[in-house]
N, CA, C and O atoms as a printed pandas DataFrame, in Angstrom:
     atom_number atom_name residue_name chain_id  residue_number  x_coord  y_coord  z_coord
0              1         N          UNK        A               1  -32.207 -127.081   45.008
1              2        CA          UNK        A               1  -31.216 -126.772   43.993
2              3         C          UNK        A               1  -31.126 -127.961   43.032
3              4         O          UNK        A               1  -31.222 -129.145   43.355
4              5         N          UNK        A               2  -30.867 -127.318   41.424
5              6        CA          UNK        A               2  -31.289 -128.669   40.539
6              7         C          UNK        A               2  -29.770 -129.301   40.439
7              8         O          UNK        A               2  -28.808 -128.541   40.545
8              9         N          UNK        A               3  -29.603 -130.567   40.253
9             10        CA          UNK        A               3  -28.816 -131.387   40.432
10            11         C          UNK        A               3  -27.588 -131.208   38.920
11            12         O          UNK        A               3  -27.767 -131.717   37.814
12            13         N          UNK        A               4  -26.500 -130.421   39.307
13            14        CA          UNK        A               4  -25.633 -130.188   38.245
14            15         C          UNK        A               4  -25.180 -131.355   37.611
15            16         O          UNK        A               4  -25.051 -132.372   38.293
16            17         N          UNK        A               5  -24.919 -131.368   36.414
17            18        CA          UNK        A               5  -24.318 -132.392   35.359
18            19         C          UNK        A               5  -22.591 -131.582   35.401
19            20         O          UNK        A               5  -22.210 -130.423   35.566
20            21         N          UNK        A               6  -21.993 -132.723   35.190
21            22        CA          UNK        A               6  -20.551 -132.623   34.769
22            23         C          UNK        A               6  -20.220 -133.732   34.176
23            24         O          UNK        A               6  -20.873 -134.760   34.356
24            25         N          UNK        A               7  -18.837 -133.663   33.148
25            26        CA          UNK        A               7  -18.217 -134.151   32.641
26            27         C          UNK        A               7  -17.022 -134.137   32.894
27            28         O          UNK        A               7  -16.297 -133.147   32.987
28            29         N          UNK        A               8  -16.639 -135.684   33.070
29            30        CA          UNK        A               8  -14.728 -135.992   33.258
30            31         C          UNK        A               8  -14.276 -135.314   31.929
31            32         O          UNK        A               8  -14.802 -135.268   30.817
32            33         N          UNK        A               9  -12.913 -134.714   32.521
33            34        CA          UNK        A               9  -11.877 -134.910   31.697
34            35         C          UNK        A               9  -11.825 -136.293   30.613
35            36         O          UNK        A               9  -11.862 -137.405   31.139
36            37         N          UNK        A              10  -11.753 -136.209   29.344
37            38        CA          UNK        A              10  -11.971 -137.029   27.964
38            39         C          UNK        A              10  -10.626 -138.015   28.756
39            40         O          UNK        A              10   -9.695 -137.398   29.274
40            41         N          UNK        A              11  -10.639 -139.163   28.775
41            42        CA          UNK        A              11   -9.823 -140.276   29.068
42            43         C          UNK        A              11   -8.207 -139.960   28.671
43            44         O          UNK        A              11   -7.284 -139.871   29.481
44            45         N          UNK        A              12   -8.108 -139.795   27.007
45            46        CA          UNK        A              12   -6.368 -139.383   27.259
46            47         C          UNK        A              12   -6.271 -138.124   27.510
47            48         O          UNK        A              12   -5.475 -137.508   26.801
48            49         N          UNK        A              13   -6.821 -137.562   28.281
49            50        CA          UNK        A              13   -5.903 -136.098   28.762
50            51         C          UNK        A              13   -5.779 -136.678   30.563
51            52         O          UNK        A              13   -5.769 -135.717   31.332
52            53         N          UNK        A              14   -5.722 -137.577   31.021
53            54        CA          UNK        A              14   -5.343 -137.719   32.421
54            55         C          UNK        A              14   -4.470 -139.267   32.247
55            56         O          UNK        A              14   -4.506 -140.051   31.299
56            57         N          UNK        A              15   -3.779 -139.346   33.401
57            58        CA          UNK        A              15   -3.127 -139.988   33.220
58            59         C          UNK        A              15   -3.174 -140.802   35.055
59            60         O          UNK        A              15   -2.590 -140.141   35.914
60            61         N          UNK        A              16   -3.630 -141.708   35.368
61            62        CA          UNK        A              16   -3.668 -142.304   36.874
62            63         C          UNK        A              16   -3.306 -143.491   37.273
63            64         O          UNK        A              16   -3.441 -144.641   36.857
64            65         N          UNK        A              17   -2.807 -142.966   38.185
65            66        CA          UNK        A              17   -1.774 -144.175   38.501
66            67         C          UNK        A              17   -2.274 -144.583   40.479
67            68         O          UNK        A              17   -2.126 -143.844   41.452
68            69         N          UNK        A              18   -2.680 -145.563   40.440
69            70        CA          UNK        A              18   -2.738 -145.729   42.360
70            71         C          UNK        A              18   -1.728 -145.693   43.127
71            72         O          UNK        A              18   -1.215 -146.737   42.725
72            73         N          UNK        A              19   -0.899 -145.260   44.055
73            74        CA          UNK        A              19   -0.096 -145.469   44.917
74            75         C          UNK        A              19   -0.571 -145.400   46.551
75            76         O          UNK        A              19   -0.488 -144.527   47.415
76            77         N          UNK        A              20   -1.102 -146.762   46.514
77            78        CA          UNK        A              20   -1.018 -147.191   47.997
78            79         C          UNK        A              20   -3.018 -147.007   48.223
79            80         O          UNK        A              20   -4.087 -147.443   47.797
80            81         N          UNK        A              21   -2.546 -146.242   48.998
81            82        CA          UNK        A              21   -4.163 -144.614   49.550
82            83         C          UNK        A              21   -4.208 -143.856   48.610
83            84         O          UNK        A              21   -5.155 -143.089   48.437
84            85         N          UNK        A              22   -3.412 -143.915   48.002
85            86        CA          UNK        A              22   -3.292 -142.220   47.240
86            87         C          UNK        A              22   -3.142 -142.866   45.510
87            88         O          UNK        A              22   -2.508 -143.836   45.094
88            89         N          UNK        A              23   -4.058 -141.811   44.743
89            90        CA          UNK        A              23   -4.051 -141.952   43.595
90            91         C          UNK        A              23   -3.348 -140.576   43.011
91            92         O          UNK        A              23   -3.618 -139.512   43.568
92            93         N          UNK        A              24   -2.481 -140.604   41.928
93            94        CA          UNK        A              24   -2.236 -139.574   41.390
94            95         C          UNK        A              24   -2.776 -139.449   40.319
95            96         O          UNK        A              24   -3.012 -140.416   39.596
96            97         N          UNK        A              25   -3.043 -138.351   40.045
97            98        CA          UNK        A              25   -4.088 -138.149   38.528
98            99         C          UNK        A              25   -3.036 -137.082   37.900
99           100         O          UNK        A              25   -2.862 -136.020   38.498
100          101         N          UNK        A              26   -2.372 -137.344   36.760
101          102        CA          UNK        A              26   -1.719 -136.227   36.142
102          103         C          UNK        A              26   -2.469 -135.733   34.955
103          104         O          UNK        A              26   -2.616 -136.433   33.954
104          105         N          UNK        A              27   -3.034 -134.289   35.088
105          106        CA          UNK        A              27   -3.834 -133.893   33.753
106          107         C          UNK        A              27   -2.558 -133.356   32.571
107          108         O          UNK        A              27   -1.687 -132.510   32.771
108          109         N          UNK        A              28   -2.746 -133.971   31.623
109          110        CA          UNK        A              28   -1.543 -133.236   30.515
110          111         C          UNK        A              28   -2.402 -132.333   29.862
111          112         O          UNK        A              28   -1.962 -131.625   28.957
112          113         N          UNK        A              29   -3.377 -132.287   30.158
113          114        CA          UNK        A              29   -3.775 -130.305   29.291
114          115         C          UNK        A              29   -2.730 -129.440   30.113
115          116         O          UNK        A              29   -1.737 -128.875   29.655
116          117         N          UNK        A              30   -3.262 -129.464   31.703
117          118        CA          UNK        A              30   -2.438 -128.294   32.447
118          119         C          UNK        A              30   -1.516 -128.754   32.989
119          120         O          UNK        A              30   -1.259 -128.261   34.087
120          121         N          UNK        A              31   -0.627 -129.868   32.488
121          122        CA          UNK        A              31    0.595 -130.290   33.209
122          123         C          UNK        A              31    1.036 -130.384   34.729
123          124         O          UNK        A              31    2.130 -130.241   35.273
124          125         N          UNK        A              32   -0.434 -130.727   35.284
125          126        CA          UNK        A              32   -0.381 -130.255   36.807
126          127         C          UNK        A              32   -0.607 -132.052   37.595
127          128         O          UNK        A              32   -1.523 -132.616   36.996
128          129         N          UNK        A              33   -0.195 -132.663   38.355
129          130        CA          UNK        A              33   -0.493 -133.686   39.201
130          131         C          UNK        A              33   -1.327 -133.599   40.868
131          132         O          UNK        A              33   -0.874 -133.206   41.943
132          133         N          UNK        A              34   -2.488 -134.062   40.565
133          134        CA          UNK        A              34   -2.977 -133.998   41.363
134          135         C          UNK        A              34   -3.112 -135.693   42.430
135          136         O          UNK        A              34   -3.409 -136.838   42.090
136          137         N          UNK        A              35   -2.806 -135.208   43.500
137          138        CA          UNK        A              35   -3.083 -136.741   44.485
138          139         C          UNK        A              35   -4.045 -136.467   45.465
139          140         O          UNK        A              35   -4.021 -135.580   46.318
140          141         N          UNK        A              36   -4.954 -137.383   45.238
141          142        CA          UNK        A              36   -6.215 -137.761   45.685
142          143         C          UNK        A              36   -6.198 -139.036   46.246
143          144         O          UNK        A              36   -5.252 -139.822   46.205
144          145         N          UNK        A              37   -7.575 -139.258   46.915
145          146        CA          UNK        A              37   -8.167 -140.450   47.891
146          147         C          UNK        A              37   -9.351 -140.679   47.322
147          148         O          UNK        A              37   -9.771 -139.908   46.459
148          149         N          UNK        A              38  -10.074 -141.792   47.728
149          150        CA          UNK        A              38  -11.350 -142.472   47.267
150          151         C          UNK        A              38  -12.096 -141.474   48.620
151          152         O          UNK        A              38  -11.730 -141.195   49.762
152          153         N          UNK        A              39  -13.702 -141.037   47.512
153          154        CA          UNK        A              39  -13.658 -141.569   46.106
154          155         C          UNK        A              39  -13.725 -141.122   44.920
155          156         O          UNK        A              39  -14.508 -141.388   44.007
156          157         N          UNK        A              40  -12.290 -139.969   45.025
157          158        CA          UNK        A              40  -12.333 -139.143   43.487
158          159         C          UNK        A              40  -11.982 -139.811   42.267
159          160         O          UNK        A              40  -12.330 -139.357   41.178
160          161         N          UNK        A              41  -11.104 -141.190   42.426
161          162        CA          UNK        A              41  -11.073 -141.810   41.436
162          163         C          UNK        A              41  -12.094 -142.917   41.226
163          164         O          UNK        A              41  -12.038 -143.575   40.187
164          165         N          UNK        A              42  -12.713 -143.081   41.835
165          166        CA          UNK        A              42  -13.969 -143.784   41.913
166          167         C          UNK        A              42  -14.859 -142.942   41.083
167          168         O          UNK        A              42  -15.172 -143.180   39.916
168          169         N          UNK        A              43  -15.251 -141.891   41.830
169          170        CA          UNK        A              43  -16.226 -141.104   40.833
170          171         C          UNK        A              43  -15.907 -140.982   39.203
171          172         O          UNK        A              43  -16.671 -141.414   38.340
172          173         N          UNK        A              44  -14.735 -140.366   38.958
173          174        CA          UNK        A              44  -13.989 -139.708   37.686
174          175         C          UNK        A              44  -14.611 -141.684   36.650
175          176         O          UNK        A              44  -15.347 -141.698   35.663
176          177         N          UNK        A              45  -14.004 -142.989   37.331
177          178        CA          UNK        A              45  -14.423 -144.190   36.555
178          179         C          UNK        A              45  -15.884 -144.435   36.175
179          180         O          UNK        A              45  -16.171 -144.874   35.062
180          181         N          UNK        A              46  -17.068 -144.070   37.362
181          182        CA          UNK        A              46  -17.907 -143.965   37.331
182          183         C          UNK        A              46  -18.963 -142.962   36.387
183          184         O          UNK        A              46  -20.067 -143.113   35.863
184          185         N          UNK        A              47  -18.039 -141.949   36.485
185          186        CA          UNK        A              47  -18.576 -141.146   34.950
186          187         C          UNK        A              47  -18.510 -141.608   33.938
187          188         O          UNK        A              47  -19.477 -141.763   33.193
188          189         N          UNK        A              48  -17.196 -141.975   33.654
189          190        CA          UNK        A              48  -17.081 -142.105   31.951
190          191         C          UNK        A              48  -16.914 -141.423   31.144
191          192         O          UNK        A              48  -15.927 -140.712   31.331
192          193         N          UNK        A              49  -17.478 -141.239   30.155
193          194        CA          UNK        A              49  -17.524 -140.325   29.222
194          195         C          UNK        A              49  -19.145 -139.244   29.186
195          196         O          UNK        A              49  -19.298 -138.185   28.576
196          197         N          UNK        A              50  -20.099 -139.939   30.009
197          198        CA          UNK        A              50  -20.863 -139.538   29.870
198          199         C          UNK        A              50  -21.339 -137.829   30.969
199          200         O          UNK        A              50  -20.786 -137.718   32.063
200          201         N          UNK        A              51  -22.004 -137.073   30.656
201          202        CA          UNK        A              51  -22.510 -136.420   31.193
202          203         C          UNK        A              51  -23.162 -136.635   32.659
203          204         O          UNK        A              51  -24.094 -137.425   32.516
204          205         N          UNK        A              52  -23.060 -136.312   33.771
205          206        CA          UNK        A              52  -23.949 -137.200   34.500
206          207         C          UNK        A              52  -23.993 -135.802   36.140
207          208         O          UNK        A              52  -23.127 -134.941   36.287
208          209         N          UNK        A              53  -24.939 -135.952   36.883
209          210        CA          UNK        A              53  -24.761 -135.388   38.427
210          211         C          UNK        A              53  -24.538 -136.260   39.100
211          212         O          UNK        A              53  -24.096 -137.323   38.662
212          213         N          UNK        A              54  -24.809 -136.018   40.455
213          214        CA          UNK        A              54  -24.394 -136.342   41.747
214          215         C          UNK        A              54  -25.233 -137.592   41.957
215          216         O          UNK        A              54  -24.742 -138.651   42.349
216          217         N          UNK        A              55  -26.365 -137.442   41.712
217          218        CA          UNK        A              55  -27.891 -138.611   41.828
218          219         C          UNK        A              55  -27.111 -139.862   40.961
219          220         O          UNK        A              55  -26.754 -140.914   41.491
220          221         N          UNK        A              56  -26.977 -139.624   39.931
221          222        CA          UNK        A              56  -26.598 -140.769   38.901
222          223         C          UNK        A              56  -25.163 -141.309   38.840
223          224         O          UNK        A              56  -24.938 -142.104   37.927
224          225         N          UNK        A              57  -24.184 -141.008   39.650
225          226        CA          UNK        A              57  -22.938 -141.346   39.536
226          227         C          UNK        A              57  -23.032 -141.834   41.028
227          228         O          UNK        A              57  -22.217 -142.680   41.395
228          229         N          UNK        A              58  -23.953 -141.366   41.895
229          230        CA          UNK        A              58  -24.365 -142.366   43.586
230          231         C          UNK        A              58  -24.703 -143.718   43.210
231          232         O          UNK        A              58  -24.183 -144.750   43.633
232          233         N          UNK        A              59  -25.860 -143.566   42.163
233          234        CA          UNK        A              59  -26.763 -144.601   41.769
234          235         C          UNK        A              59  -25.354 -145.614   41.150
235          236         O          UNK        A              59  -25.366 -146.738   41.653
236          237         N          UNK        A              60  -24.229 -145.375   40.197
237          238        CA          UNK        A              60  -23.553 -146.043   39.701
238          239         C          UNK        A              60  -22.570 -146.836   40.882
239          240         O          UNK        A              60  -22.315 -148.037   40.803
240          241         N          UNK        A              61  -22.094 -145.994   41.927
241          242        CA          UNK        A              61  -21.235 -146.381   42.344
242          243         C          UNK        A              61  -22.121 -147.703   43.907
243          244         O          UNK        A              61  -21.883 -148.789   44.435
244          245         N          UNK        A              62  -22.858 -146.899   43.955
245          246        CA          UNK        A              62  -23.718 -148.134   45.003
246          247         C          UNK        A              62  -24.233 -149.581   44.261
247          248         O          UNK        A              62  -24.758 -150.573   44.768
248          249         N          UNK        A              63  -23.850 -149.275   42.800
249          250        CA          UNK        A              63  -24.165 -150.442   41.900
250          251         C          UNK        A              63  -22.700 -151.299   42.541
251          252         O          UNK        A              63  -22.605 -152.522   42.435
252          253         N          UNK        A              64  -21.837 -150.619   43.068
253          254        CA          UNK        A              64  -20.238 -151.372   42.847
254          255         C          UNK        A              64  -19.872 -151.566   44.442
255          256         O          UNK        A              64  -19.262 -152.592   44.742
256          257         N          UNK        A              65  -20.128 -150.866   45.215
257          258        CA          UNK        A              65  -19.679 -150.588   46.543
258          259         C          UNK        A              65  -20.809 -150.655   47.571
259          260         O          UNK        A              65  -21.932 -150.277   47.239
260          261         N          UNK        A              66  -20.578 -151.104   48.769
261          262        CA          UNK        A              66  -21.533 -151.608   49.555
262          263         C          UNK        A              66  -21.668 -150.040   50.052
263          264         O          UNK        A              66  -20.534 -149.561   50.054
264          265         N          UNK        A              67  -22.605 -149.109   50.455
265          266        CA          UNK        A              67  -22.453 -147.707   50.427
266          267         C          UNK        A              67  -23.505 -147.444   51.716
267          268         O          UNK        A              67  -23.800 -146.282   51.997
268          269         N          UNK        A              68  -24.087 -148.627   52.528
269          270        CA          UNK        A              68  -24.935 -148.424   53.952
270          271         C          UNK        A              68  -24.020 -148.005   54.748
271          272         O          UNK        A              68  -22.818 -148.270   54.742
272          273         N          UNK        A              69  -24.855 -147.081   55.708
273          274        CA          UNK        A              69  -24.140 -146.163   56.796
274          275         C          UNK        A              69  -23.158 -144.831   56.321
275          276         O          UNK        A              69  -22.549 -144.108   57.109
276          277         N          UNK        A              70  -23.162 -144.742   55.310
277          278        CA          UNK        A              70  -22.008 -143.275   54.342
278          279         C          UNK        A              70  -22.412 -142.369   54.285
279          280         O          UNK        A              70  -21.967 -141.447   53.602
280          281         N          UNK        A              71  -23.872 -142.317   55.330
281          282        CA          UNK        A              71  -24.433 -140.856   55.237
282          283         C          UNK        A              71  -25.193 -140.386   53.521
283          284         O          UNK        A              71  -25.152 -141.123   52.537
284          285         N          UNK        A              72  -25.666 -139.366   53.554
285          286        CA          UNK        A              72  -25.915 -139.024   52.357
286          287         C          UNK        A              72  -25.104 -139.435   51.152
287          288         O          UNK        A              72  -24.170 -138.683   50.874
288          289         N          UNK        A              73  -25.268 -140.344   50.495
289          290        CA          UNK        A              73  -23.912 -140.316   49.648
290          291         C          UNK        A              73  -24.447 -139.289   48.656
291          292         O          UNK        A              73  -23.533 -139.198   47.837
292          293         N          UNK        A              74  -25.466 -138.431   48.261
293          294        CA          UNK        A              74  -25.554 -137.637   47.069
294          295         C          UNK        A              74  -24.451 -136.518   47.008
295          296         O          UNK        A              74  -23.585 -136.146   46.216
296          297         N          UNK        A              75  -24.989 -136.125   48.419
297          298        CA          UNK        A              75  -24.572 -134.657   49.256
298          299         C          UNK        A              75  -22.833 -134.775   48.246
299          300         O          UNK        A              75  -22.330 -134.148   47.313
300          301         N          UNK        A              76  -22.308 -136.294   49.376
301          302        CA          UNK        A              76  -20.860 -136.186   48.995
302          303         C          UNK        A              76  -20.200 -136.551   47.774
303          304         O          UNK        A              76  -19.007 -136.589   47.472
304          305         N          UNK        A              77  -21.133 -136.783   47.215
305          306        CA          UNK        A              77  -20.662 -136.933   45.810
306          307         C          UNK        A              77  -20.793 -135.763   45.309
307          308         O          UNK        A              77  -19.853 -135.346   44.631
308          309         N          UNK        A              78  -21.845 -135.007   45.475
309          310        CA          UNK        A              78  -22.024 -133.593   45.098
310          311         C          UNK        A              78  -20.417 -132.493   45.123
311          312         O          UNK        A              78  -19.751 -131.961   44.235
312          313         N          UNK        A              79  -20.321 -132.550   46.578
313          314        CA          UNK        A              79  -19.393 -132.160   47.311
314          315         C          UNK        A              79  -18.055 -132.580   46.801
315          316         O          UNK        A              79  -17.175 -131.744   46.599
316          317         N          UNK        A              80  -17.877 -133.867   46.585
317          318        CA          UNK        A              80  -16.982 -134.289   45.153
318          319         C          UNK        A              80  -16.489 -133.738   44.570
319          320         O          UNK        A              80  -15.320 -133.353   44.564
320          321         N          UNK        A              81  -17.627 -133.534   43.709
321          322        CA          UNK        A              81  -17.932 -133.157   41.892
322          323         C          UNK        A              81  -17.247 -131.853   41.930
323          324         O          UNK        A              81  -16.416 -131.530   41.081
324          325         N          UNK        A              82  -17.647 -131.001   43.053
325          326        CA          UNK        A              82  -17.112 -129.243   43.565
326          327         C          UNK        A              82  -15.711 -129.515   43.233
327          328         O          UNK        A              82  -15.154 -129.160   42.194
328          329         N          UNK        A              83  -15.139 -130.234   44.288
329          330        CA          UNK        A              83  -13.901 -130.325   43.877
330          331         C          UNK        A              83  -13.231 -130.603   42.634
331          332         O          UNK        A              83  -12.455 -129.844   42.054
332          333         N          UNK        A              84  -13.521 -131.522   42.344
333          334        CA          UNK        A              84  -12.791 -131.979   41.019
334          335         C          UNK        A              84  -13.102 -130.997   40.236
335          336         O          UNK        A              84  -12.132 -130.558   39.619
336          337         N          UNK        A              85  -13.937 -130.568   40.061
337          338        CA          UNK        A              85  -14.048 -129.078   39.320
338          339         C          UNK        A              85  -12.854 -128.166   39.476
339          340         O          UNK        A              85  -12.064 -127.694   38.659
340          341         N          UNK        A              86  -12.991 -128.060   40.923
341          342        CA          UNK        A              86  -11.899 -126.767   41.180
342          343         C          UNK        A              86  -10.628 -126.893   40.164
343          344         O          UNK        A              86  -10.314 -126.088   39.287
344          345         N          UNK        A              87   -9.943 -128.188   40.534
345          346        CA          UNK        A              87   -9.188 -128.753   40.164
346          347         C          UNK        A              87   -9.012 -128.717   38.653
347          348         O          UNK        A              87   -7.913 -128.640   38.103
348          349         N          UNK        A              88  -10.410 -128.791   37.906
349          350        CA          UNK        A              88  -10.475 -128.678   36.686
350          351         C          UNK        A              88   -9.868 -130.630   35.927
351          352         O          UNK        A              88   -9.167 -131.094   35.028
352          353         N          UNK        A              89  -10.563 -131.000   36.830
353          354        CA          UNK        A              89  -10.625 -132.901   36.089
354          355         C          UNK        A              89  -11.888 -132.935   35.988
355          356         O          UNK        A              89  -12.180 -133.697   35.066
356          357         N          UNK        A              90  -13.243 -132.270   36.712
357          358        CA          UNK        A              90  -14.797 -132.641   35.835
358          359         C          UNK        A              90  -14.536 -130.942   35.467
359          360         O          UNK        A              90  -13.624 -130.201   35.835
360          361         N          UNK        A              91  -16.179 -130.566   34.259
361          362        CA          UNK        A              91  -16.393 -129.400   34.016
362          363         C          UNK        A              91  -17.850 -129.243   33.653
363          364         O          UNK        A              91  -18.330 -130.020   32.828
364          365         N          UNK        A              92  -18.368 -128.584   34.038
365          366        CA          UNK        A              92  -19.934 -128.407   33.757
366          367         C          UNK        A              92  -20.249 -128.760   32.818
367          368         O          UNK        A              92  -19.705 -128.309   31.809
368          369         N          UNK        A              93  -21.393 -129.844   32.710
369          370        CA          UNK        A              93  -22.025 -129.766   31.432
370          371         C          UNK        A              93  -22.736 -128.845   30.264
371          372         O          UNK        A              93  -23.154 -129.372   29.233
C-alpha cells in the first residue's frame, strides 16, 4: 500500500497548549478540543506546513528522538496520521 501524504491543520486554526502528559489541541474551525499524548503533538510539529506521509515524518522525528526498540515506527506513525485524521487536525493531501 502506497504511503499516504497528509497535511496539518494550517498553524492558526489550532491552538496547543501541554498539560502535564496530556496536550490539548483546540481546533477553532470546529470549535472542538481535543486531548492527546505523544506522539500526536510530536507528529502535527514535525509536519509543518508541509505535505508529508508516514516514511518522512518517522525520518523527521528520529532526526529529534532517540526512536531504537519502538517497533516499527512507520506502521505507528501511519496509525497516527489515521487518527488525527479522524479527528480532522491532518487531511489528505
Amino acid at each position: 500500500m502506497p504511503d499516504r501524504a497528509y497535511r496539518a491543520a494550517p498553524a492558526d486554526a489550532l491552538r496547543i497548549e501541554t498539560l502535564g502528559e496530556l496536550t490539548a489541541i483546540f481546533d477553532r474551525r470546529s470549535m472542538q478540543t481535543h486531548l492527546v499524548i505523544a506522539p500526536m503533538p510530536e507528529i502535527l510539529a514535525a509536519m509543518g506546513g508541509d505535505a508529508c506521509g508516514a516514511d518522512a515524518i518517522a525520518a523527521r522525528l528520529a532526526g529529534e528522538f532517540d526512536l531504537d526498540g519502538e517497533g516499527d515506527v512507520v506502521a505507528i506513525v501511519a496509525d497516527r496520521l489515521a487518527e488525527l485524521a479522524a479527528m480532522g487536525l491532518v487531511a489528505e493531501a
